[in-house]
Coordinates of C-alpha atoms in Angstrom, one line a residue:
Chain A
M1210 CA 100.6 86.8 45.0
R1211 CA 100.6 83.2 43.9
K1212 CA 104.0 82.4 45.6
A1213 CA 102.5 84.0 48.8
S1214 CA 99.6 81.9 48.8
V1215 CA 101.6 78.7 48.1
M1216 CA 103.6 79.6 50.9
S1217 CA 100.9 80.1 53.3
M1218 CA 99.6 76.7 52.2
K1219 CA 102.8 75.1 52.9
K1220 CA 102.9 77.0 56.4
N1221 CA 99.3 75.7 57.1
I1222 CA 100.3 72.1 56.1
L1223 CA 103.1 72.1 58.3
S1224 CA 101.4 73.4 61.4
E1225 CA 98.3 71.1 60.9
L1226 CA 100.7 68.0 60.5
L1227 CA 102.4 69.1 63.7
K1228 CA 98.9 69.3 65.6
F1229 CA 97.9 66.1 64.1
F1230 CA 101.2 64.6 65.2
L1231 CA 100.9 66.0 68.7
A1232 CA 97.2 65.1 69.0
S1233 CA 97.8 61.5 68.1
V1234 CA 100.8 61.1 70.3
A1235 CA 98.8 62.6 73.2
I1236 CA 95.9 60.0 72.4
V1237 CA 98.1 57.1 72.2
S1238 CA 100.1 57.8 75.3
I1239 CA 96.9 58.4 77.3
F1240 CA 95.5 55.0 76.4
L1241 CA 98.8 53.2 76.8
F1242 CA 99.2 55.2 80.3
S1243 CA 95.6 54.2 81.6
F1244 CA 96.2 50.6 80.9
Y1245 CA 99.9 50.1 81.9
G1246 CA 100.3 53.2 84.2
S1247 CA 101.1 52.2 87.6
G1248 CA 99.1 53.4 90.8
I1249 CA 101.6 56.2 91.6
A1250 CA 101.7 57.5 88.1
L1251 CA 97.9 57.5 87.6
H1252 CA 97.8 59.3 91.1
F1253 CA 100.1 62.0 89.7
A1254 CA 98.3 62.3 86.5
M1255 CA 95.1 63.0 88.3
V1256 CA 96.5 65.7 90.5
G1257 CA 97.8 67.2 87.5
L1258 CA 94.6 67.2 85.7
T1259 CA 92.8 68.7 88.7
G1260 CA 95.4 71.6 88.4
A1261 CA 94.6 71.7 84.7
I1262 CA 90.8 72.2 85.3
L1263 CA 91.4 74.7 88.1
A1264 CA 93.7 76.7 86.0
Q1265 CA 91.2 77.0 83.2
G1266 CA 88.6 78.1 85.4
L1267 CA 91.0 80.9 86.6
N1268 CA 92.0 81.7 82.9
I1269 CA 88.5 82.6 81.8
F1270 CA 88.6 85.5 84.4
Y1271 CA 92.2 86.3 84.5
G1272 CA 93.4 85.6 81.1
Y1273 CA 90.4 86.6 79.0
C1274 CA 88.9 89.4 80.9
G1275 CA 92.3 90.5 82.5
Q1276 CA 90.7 90.8 86.1
I1277 CA 92.7 89.2 89.1
N1278 CA 91.1 86.6 91.3
F1279 CA 92.6 85.1 94.3
G1280 CA 89.4 83.3 95.3
S1281 CA 89.7 80.1 93.0
A1282 CA 90.5 77.9 95.9
G1283 CA 87.3 79.1 97.6
F1284 CA 85.1 77.9 94.8
F1285 CA 87.4 74.6 94.8
A1286 CA 86.4 74.4 98.5
I1287 CA 82.6 74.8 97.6
G1288 CA 82.8 72.1 95.2
G1289 CA 84.4 69.9 97.4
Y1290 CA 82.4 70.6 100.5
G1291 CA 79.3 70.8 98.8
V1292 CA 79.7 67.1 97.5
A1293 CA 81.0 66.0 101.0
L1294 CA 78.2 67.6 103.1
L1295 CA 75.5 66.6 100.7
E1296 CA 76.5 63.0 100.8
K1297 CA 77.2 62.9 104.7
Y1298 CA 73.8 64.6 105.5
M1299 CA 71.4 64.2 102.7
H1300 CA 72.8 60.9 101.5
M1301 CA 72.5 61.9 97.9
P1302 CA 73.9 59.8 95.0
Y1303 CA 77.4 61.0 94.0
F1304 CA 76.5 62.6 90.5
V1305 CA 73.4 64.3 91.6
S1306 CA 75.5 66.1 94.5
L1307 CA 78.2 66.9 92.1
I1308 CA 75.8 68.6 89.8
L1309 CA 73.9 70.4 92.8
S1310 CA 77.2 71.5 94.4
V1311 CA 78.4 72.9 91.0
A1312 CA 75.2 74.8 90.7
I1313 CA 75.6 76.1 94.3
A1314 CA 78.9 77.2 93.4
G1315 CA 77.5 79.2 90.5
L1316 CA 74.9 80.7 92.5
I1317 CA 77.5 81.9 95.1
A1318 CA 79.7 83.2 92.2
L1319 CA 76.7 85.2 91.0
L1320 CA 76.0 86.8 94.2
M1321 CA 79.5 87.5 94.9
T1322 CA 79.7 89.5 91.6
L1323 CA 77.3 92.2 93.2
P1324 CA 79.9 93.3 95.6
L1325 CA 83.2 92.3 94.0
L1326 CA 82.7 93.5 90.4
R1327 CA 82.5 97.1 91.5
L1328 CA 86.1 96.6 92.4
R1329 CA 89.1 96.7 89.9
E1330 CA 92.7 96.0 90.0
Y1331 CA 94.2 95.5 93.6
M1332 CA 90.9 96.2 95.2
L1333 CA 89.5 93.2 93.3
A1334 CA 92.6 91.3 94.2
L1335 CA 91.9 92.1 97.9
G1336 CA 88.1 91.4 97.6
T1337 CA 88.8 88.1 96.1
L1338 CA 91.6 87.2 98.5
A1339 CA 89.3 87.8 101.3
F1340 CA 86.4 85.7 99.9
G1341 CA 88.9 82.9 99.6
L1342 CA 90.2 83.3 103.1
A1343 CA 86.7 83.5 104.5
I1344 CA 85.7 80.2 102.8
Y1345 CA 88.9 78.6 104.1
E1346 CA 88.0 79.7 107.6
T1347 CA 84.5 78.7 107.5
V1348 CA 85.4 75.2 106.5
S1349 CA 88.6 74.9 108.6
K1350 CA 87.6 77.0 111.9
G1351 CA 84.1 78.0 111.5
F1352 CA 81.2 75.5 111.6
T1353 CA 83.4 72.6 112.9
S1354 CA 80.5 70.4 114.0
Y1355 CA 79.3 70.0 110.5
T1356 CA 82.5 70.3 108.5
G1357 CA 84.9 68.3 111.0
G1358 CA 87.4 71.3 111.1
E1359 CA 91.0 70.4 110.3
D1360 CA 90.0 66.6 110.5
G1361 CA 87.8 67.1 107.3
I1362 CA 85.3 64.8 106.2
N1363 CA 85.7 61.1 105.0
M1364 CA 83.9 60.1 102.0
S1365 CA 82.5 56.9 101.0
K1366 CA 84.2 55.0 97.9
L1367 CA 82.3 55.7 94.7
K1368 CA 80.3 52.6 93.5
I1369 CA 78.5 52.2 90.1
F1370 CA 75.7 49.6 89.9
G1371 CA 77.1 48.2 93.3
T1372 CA 81.0 47.8 92.2
P1373 CA 83.3 50.0 93.6
V1374 CA 85.3 51.6 90.8
G1375 CA 89.2 52.2 90.8
D1376 CA 91.7 54.8 90.0
T1377 CA 91.4 54.0 86.1
F1378 CA 87.6 55.0 86.2
F1379 CA 88.5 58.3 87.9
F1380 CA 91.2 59.0 85.6
Y1381 CA 89.0 59.1 82.6
V1382 CA 86.3 61.1 84.5
F1383 CA 89.2 63.6 85.1
L1384 CA 90.2 63.4 81.5
I1385 CA 86.7 64.1 80.2
A1386 CA 86.2 67.0 82.6
T1387 CA 89.4 68.5 81.5
L1388 CA 88.7 68.0 77.7
L1389 CA 85.0 69.4 78.5
C1390 CA 86.7 72.6 80.1
L1391 CA 89.2 72.9 77.3
W1392 CA 86.2 72.9 74.9
V1393 CA 84.3 75.6 76.8
S1394 CA 87.3 77.7 77.0
Y1395 CA 88.1 77.2 73.3
A1396 CA 84.4 77.7 72.1
L1397 CA 84.4 80.8 74.3
R1398 CA 87.4 82.2 72.9
N1399 CA 86.1 82.1 69.4
S1400 CA 82.7 83.4 70.2
R1401 CA 81.2 86.8 70.4
T1402 CA 81.4 86.5 74.1
G1403 CA 84.9 85.6 74.3
R1404 CA 86.1 88.4 72.0
A1405 CA 84.3 91.0 74.1
M1406 CA 85.9 89.5 77.2
V1407 CA 89.4 90.0 75.7
S1408 CA 88.4 93.4 74.6
I1409 CA 87.6 94.3 78.2
S1410 CA 91.1 93.0 79.3
Q1411 CA 92.6 95.5 76.6
D1412 CA 90.8 98.6 77.5
E1413 CA 87.7 98.9 79.2
I1414 CA 86.8 102.3 78.2
A1415 CA 87.3 101.5 74.5
A1416 CA 85.3 98.5 74.9
T1417 CA 82.3 100.2 76.3
S1418 CA 82.5 102.8 73.5
L1419 CA 82.1 99.9 71.1
G1420 CA 79.0 98.7 72.8
V1421 CA 80.4 96.0 75.1
N1422 CA 78.3 95.8 78.1
I1423 CA 81.4 95.3 80.4
N1424 CA 79.6 94.0 83.6
K1425 CA 77.5 91.4 81.8
Y1426 CA 80.7 89.8 80.3
L1427 CA 82.3 90.0 83.7
V1428 CA 79.6 88.4 85.3
Q1429 CA 79.4 85.7 83.1
A1430 CA 83.4 85.2 83.4
F1431 CA 83.2 85.3 87.1
V1432 CA 80.4 82.5 87.1
L1433 CA 82.4 80.4 84.8
S1434 CA 85.6 80.7 86.7
G1435 CA 83.5 79.7 90.0
I1436 CA 81.8 76.8 88.4
I1437 CA 85.0 75.2 86.9
P1438 CA 86.9 75.0 90.1
A1439 CA 83.9 73.6 92.0
L1440 CA 83.7 70.8 89.5
A1441 CA 87.4 70.1 90.0
G1442 CA 86.7 70.1 93.9
G1443 CA 83.7 67.7 93.6
L1444 CA 85.7 65.2 91.5
F1445 CA 88.9 65.7 93.5
V1446 CA 87.5 65.0 97.2
K1447 CA 85.5 61.9 95.9
W1448 CA 88.5 60.4 94.3
T1449 CA 90.8 60.9 97.3
G1450 CA 87.8 60.1 99.6
W1451 CA 88.7 62.7 102.1
C1452 CA 87.5 66.3 102.2
S1453 CA 90.3 68.2 104.1
P1454 CA 90.6 71.9 104.4
E1455 CA 94.2 71.9 103.6
Y1456 CA 93.4 71.3 99.9
F1457 CA 91.6 74.8 99.8
S1458 CA 94.2 76.9 101.6
L1459 CA 95.0 80.2 100.1
K1460 CA 98.4 78.6 99.0
N1461 CA 96.4 76.8 96.3
S1462 CA 94.7 80.2 95.0
I1463 CA 98.4 81.4 94.6
L1464 CA 99.3 78.0 92.8
I1465 CA 96.6 78.3 90.4
L1466 CA 97.4 81.9 89.6
L1467 CA 101.0 80.7 89.1
A1468 CA 99.7 78.0 86.9
V1469 CA 97.9 80.2 84.7
V1470 CA 101.0 82.6 84.4
V1471 CA 103.3 79.8 83.8
G1472 CA 101.1 78.0 81.0
G1473 CA 100.3 81.2 79.0
T1474 CA 97.7 83.8 80.1
G1475 CA 94.8 84.1 78.0
S1476 CA 94.9 80.4 76.4
G1477 CA 93.0 77.5 77.3
I1478 CA 95.4 74.9 76.4
G1479 CA 98.2 77.0 77.9
A1480 CA 96.6 77.2 81.2
A1481 CA 95.7 73.4 81.1
M1482 CA 99.5 72.6 80.5
G1483 CA 100.3 75.2 83.3
G1484 CA 98.1 73.7 85.9
F1485 CA 98.9 70.0 85.0
M1486 CA 102.7 71.1 85.3
M1487 CA 102.5 73.1 88.7
F1488 CA 100.2 70.7 90.4
L1489 CA 102.3 67.8 89.4
L1490 CA 105.4 69.9 90.5
Q1491 CA 103.9 70.5 93.9
E1492 CA 103.0 66.8 94.3
I1493 CA 106.4 65.6 93.4
L1494 CA 108.0 68.3 95.6
V1495 CA 106.1 66.9 98.6
P1496 CA 109.3 65.3 100.0
L1497 CA 111.3 68.6 99.3
A1498 CA 108.3 70.7 100.7
I1499 CA 110.9 72.9 102.4
Y1500 CA 112.1 74.3 99.1
E1501 CA 108.4 74.7 97.5
M1502 CA 108.0 78.3 98.4
L1503 CA 111.5 79.3 96.9
A1504 CA 110.5 77.2 93.9
Y1505 CA 107.4 79.0 93.4
G1506 CA 108.7 82.6 94.0
V1507 CA 111.5 81.9 91.4
I1508 CA 109.2 80.5 88.7
L1509 CA 106.7 83.3 89.2
C1510 CA 109.4 86.1 88.8
I1511 CA 111.1 84.4 85.9
F1512 CA 108.0 83.9 83.9
L1513 CA 106.6 87.4 84.8
L1514 CA 110.0 89.2 83.7
F1515 CA 111.3 87.0 80.9
M1516 CA 108.2 85.2 79.4
P1517 CA 105.1 87.0 80.1
R1518 CA 103.3 84.8 77.5
G1519 CA 104.1 81.6 79.3
I1520 CA 105.0 78.3 77.9
K1521 CA 102.1 78.5 75.3
G1522 CA 103.5 81.8 74.0
G1523 CA 106.9 80.2 73.9
I1524 CA 105.6 77.3 71.9
T1525 CA 103.7 79.6 69.5
S1526 CA 106.8 81.8 68.9
F1527 CA 108.9 78.6 68.3
V1528 CA 106.3 77.3 65.6
K1529 CA 106.4 80.6 63.9
W1530 CA 110.2 80.5 63.9
L1531 CA 110.1 77.0 62.5
E1532 CA 107.6 78.2 59.7
G1533 CA 109.8 80.7 59.0
V1534 CA 112.8 78.7 58.6
S1535 CA 110.9 76.0 56.5
G1536 CA 109.4 78.8 54.4
R1537 CA 112.5 80.3 53.3
Chain B
M772 CA 85.0 95.1 133.4
E773 CA 88.7 94.1 133.5
Y774 CA 88.0 91.5 131.0
F775 CA 86.4 94.2 128.7
L776 CA 89.3 96.6 129.2
L777 CA 91.7 93.8 128.4
T778 CA 89.9 93.2 125.3
L779 CA 90.1 96.9 124.4
V780 CA 93.7 97.1 124.9
T781 CA 94.6 93.9 123.0
G782 CA 92.2 95.0 120.3
I783 CA 93.9 98.5 119.8
S784 CA 97.4 96.9 120.1
M785 CA 96.7 94.3 117.5
G786 CA 95.0 96.9 115.2
C787 CA 98.2 99.0 115.7
T788 CA 100.3 96.3 114.0
F789 CA 97.9 95.9 111.2
G790 CA 98.1 99.7 111.0
L791 CA 101.7 99.6 110.7
V792 CA 101.7 97.1 107.9
G793 CA 99.1 99.2 106.2
L794 CA 101.1 102.4 106.4
A795 CA 104.0 100.2 104.9
F796 CA 101.6 99.8 101.9
T797 CA 100.5 103.3 101.8
A798 CA 104.1 104.4 101.7
I799 CA 105.0 102.4 98.7
F800 CA 101.5 103.2 96.9
N801 CA 101.8 106.8 97.4
A802 CA 105.2 106.9 95.8
S803 CA 104.9 104.4 92.8
R804 CA 101.2 103.1 92.6
V805 CA 102.6 99.4 93.4
I806 CA 100.7 97.3 95.9
N807 CA 103.3 95.5 97.7
F808 CA 102.1 92.0 98.6
A809 CA 105.4 91.2 100.1
N810 CA 104.6 93.5 102.8
G811 CA 103.8 90.7 105.3
D812 CA 107.0 88.8 104.1
L813 CA 109.0 91.9 105.2
A814 CA 107.5 91.9 108.5
V815 CA 108.7 88.0 108.6
V816 CA 112.2 89.3 107.8
G817 CA 111.9 91.7 110.6
A818 CA 110.8 88.9 113.2
F819 CA 113.4 86.6 111.8
A820 CA 116.2 89.2 112.2
A821 CA 115.0 89.8 115.8
S822 CA 114.9 86.2 116.6
L823 CA 118.4 85.8 115.2
F824 CA 120.0 89.1 116.8
V825 CA 117.8 90.5 119.6
F826 CA 115.8 87.6 121.2
S827 CA 118.8 85.2 121.1
G828 CA 120.8 87.7 123.3
K829 CA 124.0 86.8 121.3
A830 CA 124.6 90.3 119.8
H831 CA 124.8 93.6 121.3
P832 CA 121.2 95.0 121.6
V833 CA 122.1 98.1 119.6
I834 CA 123.8 95.9 116.7
G835 CA 120.6 93.7 117.0
F836 CA 118.2 96.5 116.6
L837 CA 120.2 97.7 113.6
A838 CA 120.1 94.2 112.1
V839 CA 116.1 94.4 112.7
L840 CA 116.3 97.6 110.6
A841 CA 118.7 96.7 108.2
L842 CA 117.6 92.9 107.0
P843 CA 114.2 94.1 105.9
V844 CA 115.7 96.9 103.9
V845 CA 117.7 94.5 101.9
A846 CA 114.8 92.3 101.3
G847 CA 112.8 95.3 100.3
L848 CA 115.4 96.7 97.7
L849 CA 115.7 93.3 96.2
I850 CA 111.7 93.2 95.5
N851 CA 112.1 96.7 94.3
W852 CA 114.9 95.7 91.9
L853 CA 112.5 92.8 90.7
V854 CA 109.4 95.1 90.2
E855 CA 111.2 98.1 88.9
P856 CA 111.1 97.1 85.0
S857 CA 107.5 96.7 85.1
V858 CA 106.8 100.0 86.8
K859 CA 109.2 101.6 84.2
R860 CA 107.2 100.2 81.0
K861 CA 103.9 100.9 82.8
A862 CA 102.8 97.1 82.8
P863 CA 99.3 96.3 84.1
I864 CA 99.2 96.7 87.8
I865 CA 98.5 93.0 88.1
N866 CA 102.2 92.4 86.8
S867 CA 103.6 94.3 89.6
I868 CA 101.4 92.7 92.3
L869 CA 102.4 89.4 91.2
I870 CA 106.1 90.1 91.0
T871 CA 106.2 91.5 94.5
M872 CA 104.2 88.3 95.6
G873 CA 106.9 86.3 93.8
G874 CA 109.8 88.4 95.6
G875 CA 108.1 87.8 98.8
L876 CA 107.8 84.1 98.2
I877 CA 111.6 83.8 97.5
I878 CA 112.5 85.7 100.7
V879 CA 110.0 83.6 102.6
G880 CA 111.4 80.4 101.0
L881 CA 114.9 81.2 102.0
I882 CA 113.9 82.0 105.6
G883 CA 111.7 78.9 105.8
I884 CA 114.8 76.7 104.4
Y885 CA 117.0 78.2 107.0
T886 CA 114.4 77.7 110.0
N887 CA 112.8 74.6 108.7
F888 CA 109.4 76.4 108.8
S889 CA 109.5 76.1 112.4
Y890 CA 109.0 78.6 115.1
F891 CA 111.4 81.6 115.7
N892 CA 112.7 82.4 118.9
T893 CA 110.9 85.2 120.7
G894 CA 111.1 87.2 123.8
Y895 CA 109.7 90.2 125.5
V896 CA 112.5 92.9 125.1
F897 CA 110.4 95.5 126.9
G898 CA 109.8 93.2 130.1
T899 CA 106.7 91.3 131.2
K900 CA 105.8 93.4 134.4
P901 CA 102.4 95.0 133.4
L902 CA 102.1 98.7 133.6
L903 CA 99.3 100.1 135.6
L904 CA 97.7 103.0 133.9
G905 CA 95.1 105.2 135.9
G906 CA 94.7 102.7 138.8
I907 CA 92.7 100.2 136.6
L908 CA 94.1 99.5 133.5
R909 CA 96.8 97.0 133.3
I910 CA 98.6 97.0 130.1
S911 CA 101.5 94.8 129.1
P912 CA 104.7 96.6 128.1
Q913 CA 104.8 94.9 124.6
Y914 CA 101.2 96.4 124.0
A915 CA 102.4 99.8 125.2
A916 CA 105.6 99.6 123.0
I917 CA 103.4 99.0 120.2
L918 CA 101.1 101.7 120.9
V919 CA 103.8 104.3 121.2
V920 CA 105.9 103.0 118.1
T921 CA 102.9 103.1 115.9
A922 CA 101.7 106.5 117.0
A923 CA 105.2 107.9 116.4
L924 CA 105.7 106.2 113.2
S925 CA 102.5 107.4 111.6
L926 CA 103.0 110.8 112.8
A927 CA 106.4 110.8 111.5
Y928 CA 105.3 109.6 108.2
W929 CA 102.5 112.2 108.1
L930 CA 104.8 115.2 108.9
F931 CA 107.5 113.6 106.3
L932 CA 104.9 113.4 103.6
N933 CA 103.2 116.9 104.3
K934 CA 105.8 119.1 105.7
T935 CA 109.2 118.3 103.8
A936 CA 110.5 118.9 100.4
L937 CA 111.3 115.2 100.2
G938 CA 107.8 114.2 100.8
L939 CA 106.4 116.6 98.4
A940 CA 108.8 115.2 95.8
L941 CA 107.5 111.6 96.7
R942 CA 103.9 112.7 96.5
A943 CA 104.7 114.2 93.1
L944 CA 106.3 110.9 92.0
G945 CA 103.2 109.1 92.9
I946 CA 100.9 111.3 91.1
N947 CA 102.8 111.4 87.8
A948 CA 106.1 109.6 87.4
D949 CA 106.8 111.2 83.9
M950 CA 106.2 114.9 85.2
A951 CA 108.1 114.3 88.3
S952 CA 111.4 113.2 86.4
L953 CA 110.8 116.3 84.2
V954 CA 111.1 118.6 87.3
G955 CA 114.2 116.8 88.3
I956 CA 113.3 114.2 90.6
N957 CA 115.3 111.1 90.2
T958 CA 112.6 108.7 90.2
M959 CA 114.8 105.4 90.5
T960 CA 116.5 106.7 93.8
Y961 CA 113.4 108.1 95.3
R962 CA 111.5 104.8 94.7
M963 CA 114.4 103.0 96.5
L964 CA 114.0 105.3 99.1
T965 CA 110.4 104.7 99.6
W966 CA 110.9 100.9 99.4
A967 CA 113.7 101.4 102.2
S968 CA 111.7 103.2 104.6
S969 CA 108.4 101.0 104.0
S970 CA 110.6 97.9 104.6
I971 CA 111.6 99.4 107.9
I972 CA 107.9 99.9 108.9
S973 CA 107.0 96.4 108.0
G974 CA 110.4 95.1 109.8
I975 CA 109.6 97.1 113.0
A976 CA 106.0 95.6 112.7
G977 CA 107.1 91.9 112.6
F978 CA 109.6 92.7 115.3
L979 CA 106.8 94.0 117.6
I980 CA 104.2 91.3 116.7
A981 CA 106.7 88.4 116.9
P982 CA 106.2 87.8 120.7
L983 CA 102.4 88.0 120.5
I984 CA 101.8 85.4 118.0
V985 CA 103.6 82.2 116.9
P986 CA 106.1 83.3 114.2
T987 CA 106.8 81.2 111.5
A988 CA 108.2 82.0 107.9
L989 CA 104.5 81.5 106.8
M990 CA 102.9 84.4 109.2
G991 CA 103.3 86.9 106.4
L992 CA 100.0 86.1 104.6
P993 CA 97.5 86.9 107.5
V994 CA 99.6 90.0 108.4
V995 CA 99.6 91.3 104.9
V996 CA 95.7 90.5 104.2
N997 CA 94.9 92.1 107.7
G998 CA 97.1 95.2 106.8
F999 CA 95.8 95.8 103.5
I1000 CA 92.4 95.4 104.8
A1001 CA 93.1 98.0 107.5
A1002 CA 94.5 100.2 104.9
V1003 CA 91.5 100.1 102.7
I1004 CA 88.9 100.4 105.7
G1005 CA 90.7 103.6 106.7
G1006 CA 91.1 104.9 103.2
F1007 CA 93.8 103.9 100.9
G1008 CA 96.6 106.6 100.5
H1009 CA 96.1 108.7 103.6
P1010 CA 98.9 108.5 106.0
L1011 CA 96.9 108.4 109.1
A1012 CA 94.2 106.0 107.4
A1013 CA 95.9 102.8 107.9
V1014 CA 96.2 103.3 111.8
T1015 CA 92.6 104.3 111.9
G1016 CA 91.5 101.1 109.8
G1017 CA 93.9 99.0 111.8
I1018 CA 92.2 99.9 115.2
I1019 CA 88.9 99.5 113.9
L1020 CA 90.0 95.9 112.5
G1021 CA 91.8 94.9 115.5
L1022 CA 89.0 95.9 118.0
L1023 CA 86.5 94.0 115.8
I1024 CA 88.5 90.9 115.7
Q1025 CA 89.0 90.9 119.4
F1026 CA 85.6 91.8 120.5
F1027 CA 84.1 89.2 118.2
S1028 CA 86.4 86.5 119.3
A1029 CA 86.0 87.5 123.0
Y1030 CA 82.3 87.7 123.2
V1031 CA 80.9 85.7 120.2
H1032 CA 83.1 83.1 118.7
G1033 CA 86.9 82.4 119.1
G1034 CA 87.6 80.7 115.7
M1035 CA 85.5 82.5 113.2
A1036 CA 87.1 86.1 114.0
Q1037 CA 88.7 86.2 110.4
L1038 CA 85.3 85.4 109.1
V1039 CA 83.7 88.6 110.5
V1040 CA 86.2 90.8 108.8
F1041 CA 84.9 89.5 105.1
P1042 CA 81.4 91.1 105.6
V1043 CA 82.8 94.3 106.9
L1044 CA 85.4 94.6 104.1
L1045 CA 82.6 94.0 101.6
V1046 CA 80.3 96.7 103.0
V1047 CA 83.2 99.2 103.2
L1048 CA 84.3 98.5 99.7
V1049 CA 80.7 98.7 98.2
F1050 CA 79.4 101.8 100.1
R1051 CA 82.4 103.7 100.8
P1052 CA 85.4 102.3 98.7
T1053 CA 87.4 105.5 99.5
G1054 CA 87.5 104.5 103.2
I1055 CA 86.9 106.6 106.3
W1056 CA 89.3 109.3 105.5
G1057 CA 87.7 109.5 102.1
L1058 CA 90.7 110.3 100.0
K1059 CA 90.0 110.7 96.2
L1060 CA 92.5 108.2 94.5
Q1061 CA 94.3 109.6 91.5

């Protein structure tokens, strides 16, 4: 009995030390990076962070609740175009338009739950896919006199107290947004709501019989997985200064889904890692764009067949193995 | 009047190609409860094989047409091989959907590398001289071929599923794979058979659609979405549903883009799909899903 508790203490100390070490390395490297990182490195980092935010949004609906959603890029577009249109036609300050467009995305997500959440499995996949496609068609071909069609909308540079801000400022904004989303998904996972969501992913009938109101939790999850990509969209288009429909094509919905699978389904930090890596990979692969599709297909199949828990699952089992070795 | 008729014929023909892809969905779904998101990519394989062996005119037409049938089968069996483990261990349906998607991305990626993601060669193997039907209706031979092939294939599939012992076995496999294997149905072989036949249907759809659109390696996605929507509108699972739904969808898209707004045709599909999904999720033919 006593021996067991000593051993578990030892394990705890080890994994806490590991976590502390990783966290401090991350913080120090972020500071060094934001001061000494060159322009292109900052650019890559911000694309990666956008991916991390997007993947966490999907993770709440797909990872926690186990429901498929191919419409993430649609909400990404609503956030981006919301900011761009509010700036172009209403001349709103940036942060007001950001909050407003995120709220609009939440409202649209809430309305979309009325038809979409009657569906499950492949029908839900089709419904959300059609939603994403409809948004993409609207902004790229529909109301071209407002959205500029394939040319997109040019945005002004962000100014704070009259001085234009550079990439470093945006880097911190992206970082704070990512950490905020991470905190949301972490707090959610360890709350009553999050546990109810996970129970839905495991067995809907069993969850209902335990008094979980499935519909309520799915609505909450879907709205969250609409708001978070919209936030990413609002930040992303202002940073690039150009709101173009090509960011919001269906390919990105698939990429976000791929990111969650690669990072680790059902884990906030895993999804963030997956999103960061996949979007970074996409940005690095631009000169090799011809091999992109093949790479995505191979990655998706390898992870689904051999590593269904993703990178996060792999790290967790590695840490467990490490603890087992040191405990002996 | 002529414009109206032209729109009508175009709509029905485009709808038939959606219907063919929807039929390919239905065939796999009925036998293994897997939704094959790579169906559009198998259609790309069909169009690609046609551009290499038929439209280029380098091979004998018979060999060329056999290649159009054979290459999608190879691709389809590859995806089946990838998805078989998760079907066997009854993994969540999302897994098998994503794996078919991954397989499709691999196939499209390979074709894209070969063709540099540019357009495939196409041609009109059925000629270009319009057929005159009933004195007023001009119909291009390509459209006529689409209509005839779709009617023949969907009828053949219906007869096969309902009137043959093999079809009965496939239906049993779809309803309960464990029971089917208990009564002596070799589930793996039969699934492979289904995938092969479904791939042939997709490949033919790609071959027929290729001259009407600008085919690239990336054309699979719109094809697969429209095919799936067609199958859902018709009523998922029923052999004739896909074609019914496809024709409705094709007419809707063509008439909307001809008379209302050219660019937003795909937009009108979404509300219609939502209405069908909400008020009649079993589709027009109203088959109860297992």
